[in-house]
XYZ file of C-alpha atoms in Angstrom:
280
model
C 187.715 -26.257 180.981
C 188.186 -22.452 181.081
C 189.721 -20.903 184.171
C 186.638 -18.951 184.800
C 184.771 -22.313 185.372
C 187.430 -23.748 187.702
C 186.877 -24.268 191.319
C 189.300 -25.135 194.023
C 187.616 -26.839 197.056
C 189.127 -25.799 200.339
C 188.537 -27.718 203.636
C 189.822 -25.882 206.586
C 189.173 -23.371 209.378
C 187.115 -20.250 208.888
C 187.175 -17.069 211.012
C 184.892 -14.057 211.425
C 187.882 -11.654 211.135
C 191.522 -12.061 210.004
C 193.414 -13.954 207.423
C 194.045 -17.604 208.172
C 192.504 -20.779 206.875
C 189.701 -20.528 204.437
C 189.764 -16.663 204.716
C 193.373 -16.346 203.267
C 193.440 -19.465 201.098
C 190.068 -18.390 199.441
C 191.546 -14.810 198.832
C 194.554 -16.278 197.092
C 192.388 -18.639 194.959
C 190.091 -15.818 193.831
C 193.056 -13.485 192.907
C 193.882 -16.204 190.334
C 190.546 -15.878 188.913
C 189.320 -19.233 190.362
C 186.190 -20.009 192.345
C 186.719 -20.757 195.881
C 184.517 -23.521 197.424
C 184.553 -23.218 201.130
C 184.076 -26.008 203.678
C 184.582 -24.868 207.179
C 185.989 -27.412 209.685
C 185.826 -24.865 212.618
C 184.286 -21.506 212.960
C 186.038 -19.120 215.113
C 185.670 -15.405 215.913
C 189.372 -14.885 215.047
C 192.580 -16.861 214.821
C 193.846 -18.395 218.026
C 196.811 -16.075 218.423
C 194.434 -13.401 219.573
C 194.073 -13.081 223.381
C 190.307 -13.741 223.135
C 188.522 -15.980 220.542
C 185.245 -17.933 220.609
C 183.737 -20.640 218.292
C 183.791 -24.302 217.947
C 184.203 -27.300 215.541
C 181.625 -27.370 212.954
C 178.875 -29.875 213.682
C 179.551 -33.041 211.844
C 175.990 -33.455 210.618
C 176.205 -29.870 209.048
C 179.482 -30.528 207.526
C 178.234 -33.644 205.952
C 175.281 -31.771 204.528
C 177.658 -29.050 203.013
C 179.759 -31.936 201.410
C 176.611 -33.558 199.971
C 175.315 -30.374 198.485
C 178.652 -29.586 196.743
C 178.960 -33.080 195.512
C 175.382 -33.128 194.160
C 175.647 -30.071 192.054
C 178.879 -31.343 190.363
C 181.502 -28.956 191.872
C 184.021 -31.894 191.951
C 183.842 -32.136 188.192
C 184.530 -28.434 187.973
C 187.614 -28.735 190.008
C 191.276 -29.897 189.542
C 192.396 -29.710 193.190
C 190.820 -30.050 196.696
C 192.944 -28.828 199.623
C 192.589 -29.510 203.348
C 194.110 -27.579 206.259
C 193.175 -27.229 209.903
C 190.847 -29.934 211.034
C 189.842 -30.731 214.487
C 187.700 -33.605 215.743
C 187.850 -37.249 214.554
C 184.237 -37.145 213.132
C 185.048 -34.164 210.850
C 188.352 -35.843 210.033
C 186.333 -38.950 208.988
C 183.788 -37.067 207.039
C 186.493 -35.140 205.217
C 188.098 -38.370 204.061
C 184.751 -39.902 203.049
C 184.101 -36.725 200.928
C 187.465 -36.559 199.336
C 187.386 -40.330 198.649
C 184.029 -39.882 196.824
C 185.314 -36.929 194.804
C 188.307 -38.873 193.598
C 186.093 -41.708 192.542
C 183.915 -39.384 190.351
C 186.614 -37.091 188.894
C 190.231 -36.641 188.182
C 190.912 -33.939 190.718
C 194.086 -34.175 193.092
C 194.138 -33.879 196.768
C 196.598 -31.449 198.491
C 196.926 -32.468 202.240
C 198.367 -29.770 204.474
C 198.396 -31.535 207.891
C 198.294 -28.261 209.853
C 198.491 -29.808 213.345
C 201.534 -28.285 214.807
C 204.796 -26.336 214.296
C 207.981 -25.222 215.978
C 206.728 -21.924 216.550
C 204.135 -23.295 219.056
C 206.568 -25.939 220.171
C 204.396 -28.888 219.113
C 200.931 -29.945 218.444
C 197.893 -27.624 218.496
C 195.422 -30.282 218.125
C 194.923 -33.294 220.257
C 197.497 -36.016 219.487
C 194.836 -38.564 218.702
C 193.424 -36.268 216.164
C 196.696 -35.662 214.458
C 197.218 -39.420 214.348
C 193.793 -39.995 213.008
C 194.293 -37.261 210.389
C 197.369 -39.054 209.268
C 195.581 -42.448 209.241
C 192.603 -41.143 207.201
C 193.847 -38.472 204.840
C 197.460 -39.313 204.124
C 196.717 -42.278 201.934
C 194.303 -40.276 199.851
C 196.688 -37.292 199.116
C 198.565 -36.760 195.847
C 200.587 -33.937 197.399
C 201.681 -33.448 200.981
C 202.653 -29.969 202.226
C 203.980 -30.404 205.786
C 206.095 -28.001 207.556
C 209.217 -29.484 209.131
C 207.716 -30.278 212.655
C 204.737 -32.109 210.859
C 206.974 -34.271 208.556
C 209.043 -35.258 211.574
C 205.756 -36.039 213.351
C 204.375 -38.059 210.418
C 207.608 -40.034 209.991
C 208.350 -40.317 213.757
C 211.928 -39.324 213.276
C 214.335 -36.432 213.579
C 215.271 -34.751 210.173
C 218.257 -32.586 210.444
C 219.867 -32.982 206.859
C 219.303 -34.009 203.416
C 220.243 -37.732 203.985
C 217.969 -37.973 206.974
C 215.134 -36.496 204.828
C 215.668 -38.900 201.984
C 215.826 -41.890 204.311
C 212.712 -40.811 206.259
C 210.700 -40.469 203.046
C 212.255 -43.537 201.384
C 211.431 -45.919 204.279
C 207.949 -44.655 204.865
C 205.360 -47.060 203.171
C 202.935 -44.172 202.129
C 205.336 -41.177 201.697
C 207.719 -43.046 199.465
C 205.014 -42.867 196.732
C 203.831 -39.218 197.322
C 204.975 -35.743 196.071
C 206.027 -33.887 199.130
C 206.424 -30.097 199.440
C 208.287 -29.547 202.705
C 207.613 -25.937 203.758
C 209.979 -24.160 206.163
C 212.495 -26.790 205.914
C 215.141 -26.740 208.665
C 218.225 -28.555 207.209
C 221.835 -28.151 208.288
C 222.868 -27.513 204.577
C 220.963 -24.190 204.539
C 223.930 -22.297 205.891
C 222.652 -18.931 204.768
C 219.478 -19.458 206.828
C 217.086 -18.586 203.983
C 213.502 -19.646 203.799
C 213.683 -23.102 202.229
C 211.145 -25.218 200.625
C 212.072 -28.776 199.463
C 210.276 -30.751 196.674
C 210.491 -34.449 197.095
C 209.358 -36.486 194.070
C 210.377 -39.969 193.069
C 213.439 -39.830 195.412
C 214.821 -36.436 194.091
C 215.179 -33.407 196.159
C 214.716 -29.988 194.640
C 215.511 -27.010 196.743
C 213.814 -23.564 196.537
C 214.987 -20.559 198.549
C 213.659 -17.013 199.415
C 214.981 -14.286 201.595
C 214.116 -14.533 205.151
C 211.918 -11.687 206.239
C 212.423 -11.183 210.032
C 208.737 -11.300 211.017
C 206.385 -14.019 212.185
C 202.771 -13.974 211.342
C 200.001 -16.628 211.348
C 198.333 -17.878 208.126
C 201.426 -18.120 205.815
C 201.180 -21.887 205.532
C 197.469 -21.583 204.525
C 198.414 -18.859 202.051
C 201.068 -21.065 200.634
C 198.683 -23.889 200.001
C 196.069 -21.611 198.522
C 198.593 -20.150 195.851
C 200.110 -23.629 195.122
C 196.681 -25.226 194.274
C 195.744 -22.108 192.268
C 198.962 -22.177 190.214
C 198.616 -25.775 189.595
C 195.014 -25.337 188.596
C 196.019 -22.741 185.917
C 198.518 -25.036 184.400
C 201.777 -24.259 186.026
C 204.101 -27.142 186.992
C 204.817 -27.791 190.590
C 208.316 -26.032 190.577
C 206.778 -22.973 189.099
C 203.968 -23.074 191.592
C 206.331 -23.305 194.480
C 208.474 -20.438 193.310
C 205.468 -18.224 192.685
C 204.093 -18.943 196.269
C 207.464 -18.233 197.801
C 207.822 -14.985 195.956
C 204.399 -13.716 196.726
C 204.584 -14.654 200.377
C 208.069 -12.891 200.743
C 206.678 -9.756 199.159
C 203.582 -9.864 201.483
C 205.659 -10.352 204.558
C 208.007 -7.423 203.585
C 205.038 -5.283 203.315
C 203.844 -6.386 206.726
C 207.328 -5.663 208.266
C 207.823 -2.322 206.458
C 204.393 -1.160 207.569
C 204.855 -2.387 211.103
C 201.694 -4.627 211.044
C 201.189 -7.498 213.371
C 199.475 -9.676 210.864
C 198.461 -9.949 207.178
C 195.540 -7.895 205.896
C 193.775 -7.314 202.574
C 196.109 -4.387 201.894
C 199.222 -6.320 202.396
C 198.085 -9.283 200.219
C 196.845 -6.901 197.447
C 200.303 -5.088 197.486
C 201.691 -8.165 195.722
C 198.985 -8.852 193.313
C 201.037 -7.555 190.450
C 203.357 -10.501 190.809
C 200.632 -12.891 189.626
C 200.689 -11.279 186.279
C 204.307 -11.466 185.774
């Protein structure tokens, strides 16, 4: 299949303005020359860090209709990856799991599960605990690749992870995670004495570390951008190590632009400033 025919299916939040969820993941996917298939789980006027925002969870009957339409025109067969991000509401979580299960039965696509239910920046969960638990129950068994941040991995494993040994033990003892490929983003391990941005790939019990300079700025949407780049790089044939490094390189460059230009969040100009890195 030619890259021009390839799709990436993205199931996550969508906003009227700003660069989070489908807005930024889709931008990254399209910059790779891939077709972005959007399934919104919530529709908001802006991201939730804004002082005012409006919107709501997508009605589950509408969500199911969108899934049905995508499935019936054969988009799954034109995709190598489906990704999920922010999902709130157990009915939508269940509908997502059913849709992904059906796609995986009919094609060879892989599922990248980004939990997106909490982080240390917000000091915990930002969806109800019962929704987070239901997300783990329904979506974790289906995934081929898991991309949690540090908080989310500790929540999934119900254990504290402070160093490499604890990370290996937490993954090895978990009945589902032990058989998954895990990309731990924003790892917070004691061995990282230089306090760089660290991503850890855990596969078949082996840990591989990737590092980038720590740009002293905090903006929303970087996790969604990471998953968008990762899925795109994998779709065009890069191995997972190459995909991780490219995602880290791009995000570091974009954040540096945001900082240098005294922006408060990512925008189209910031993202496009690093486009040349995709062609290196």
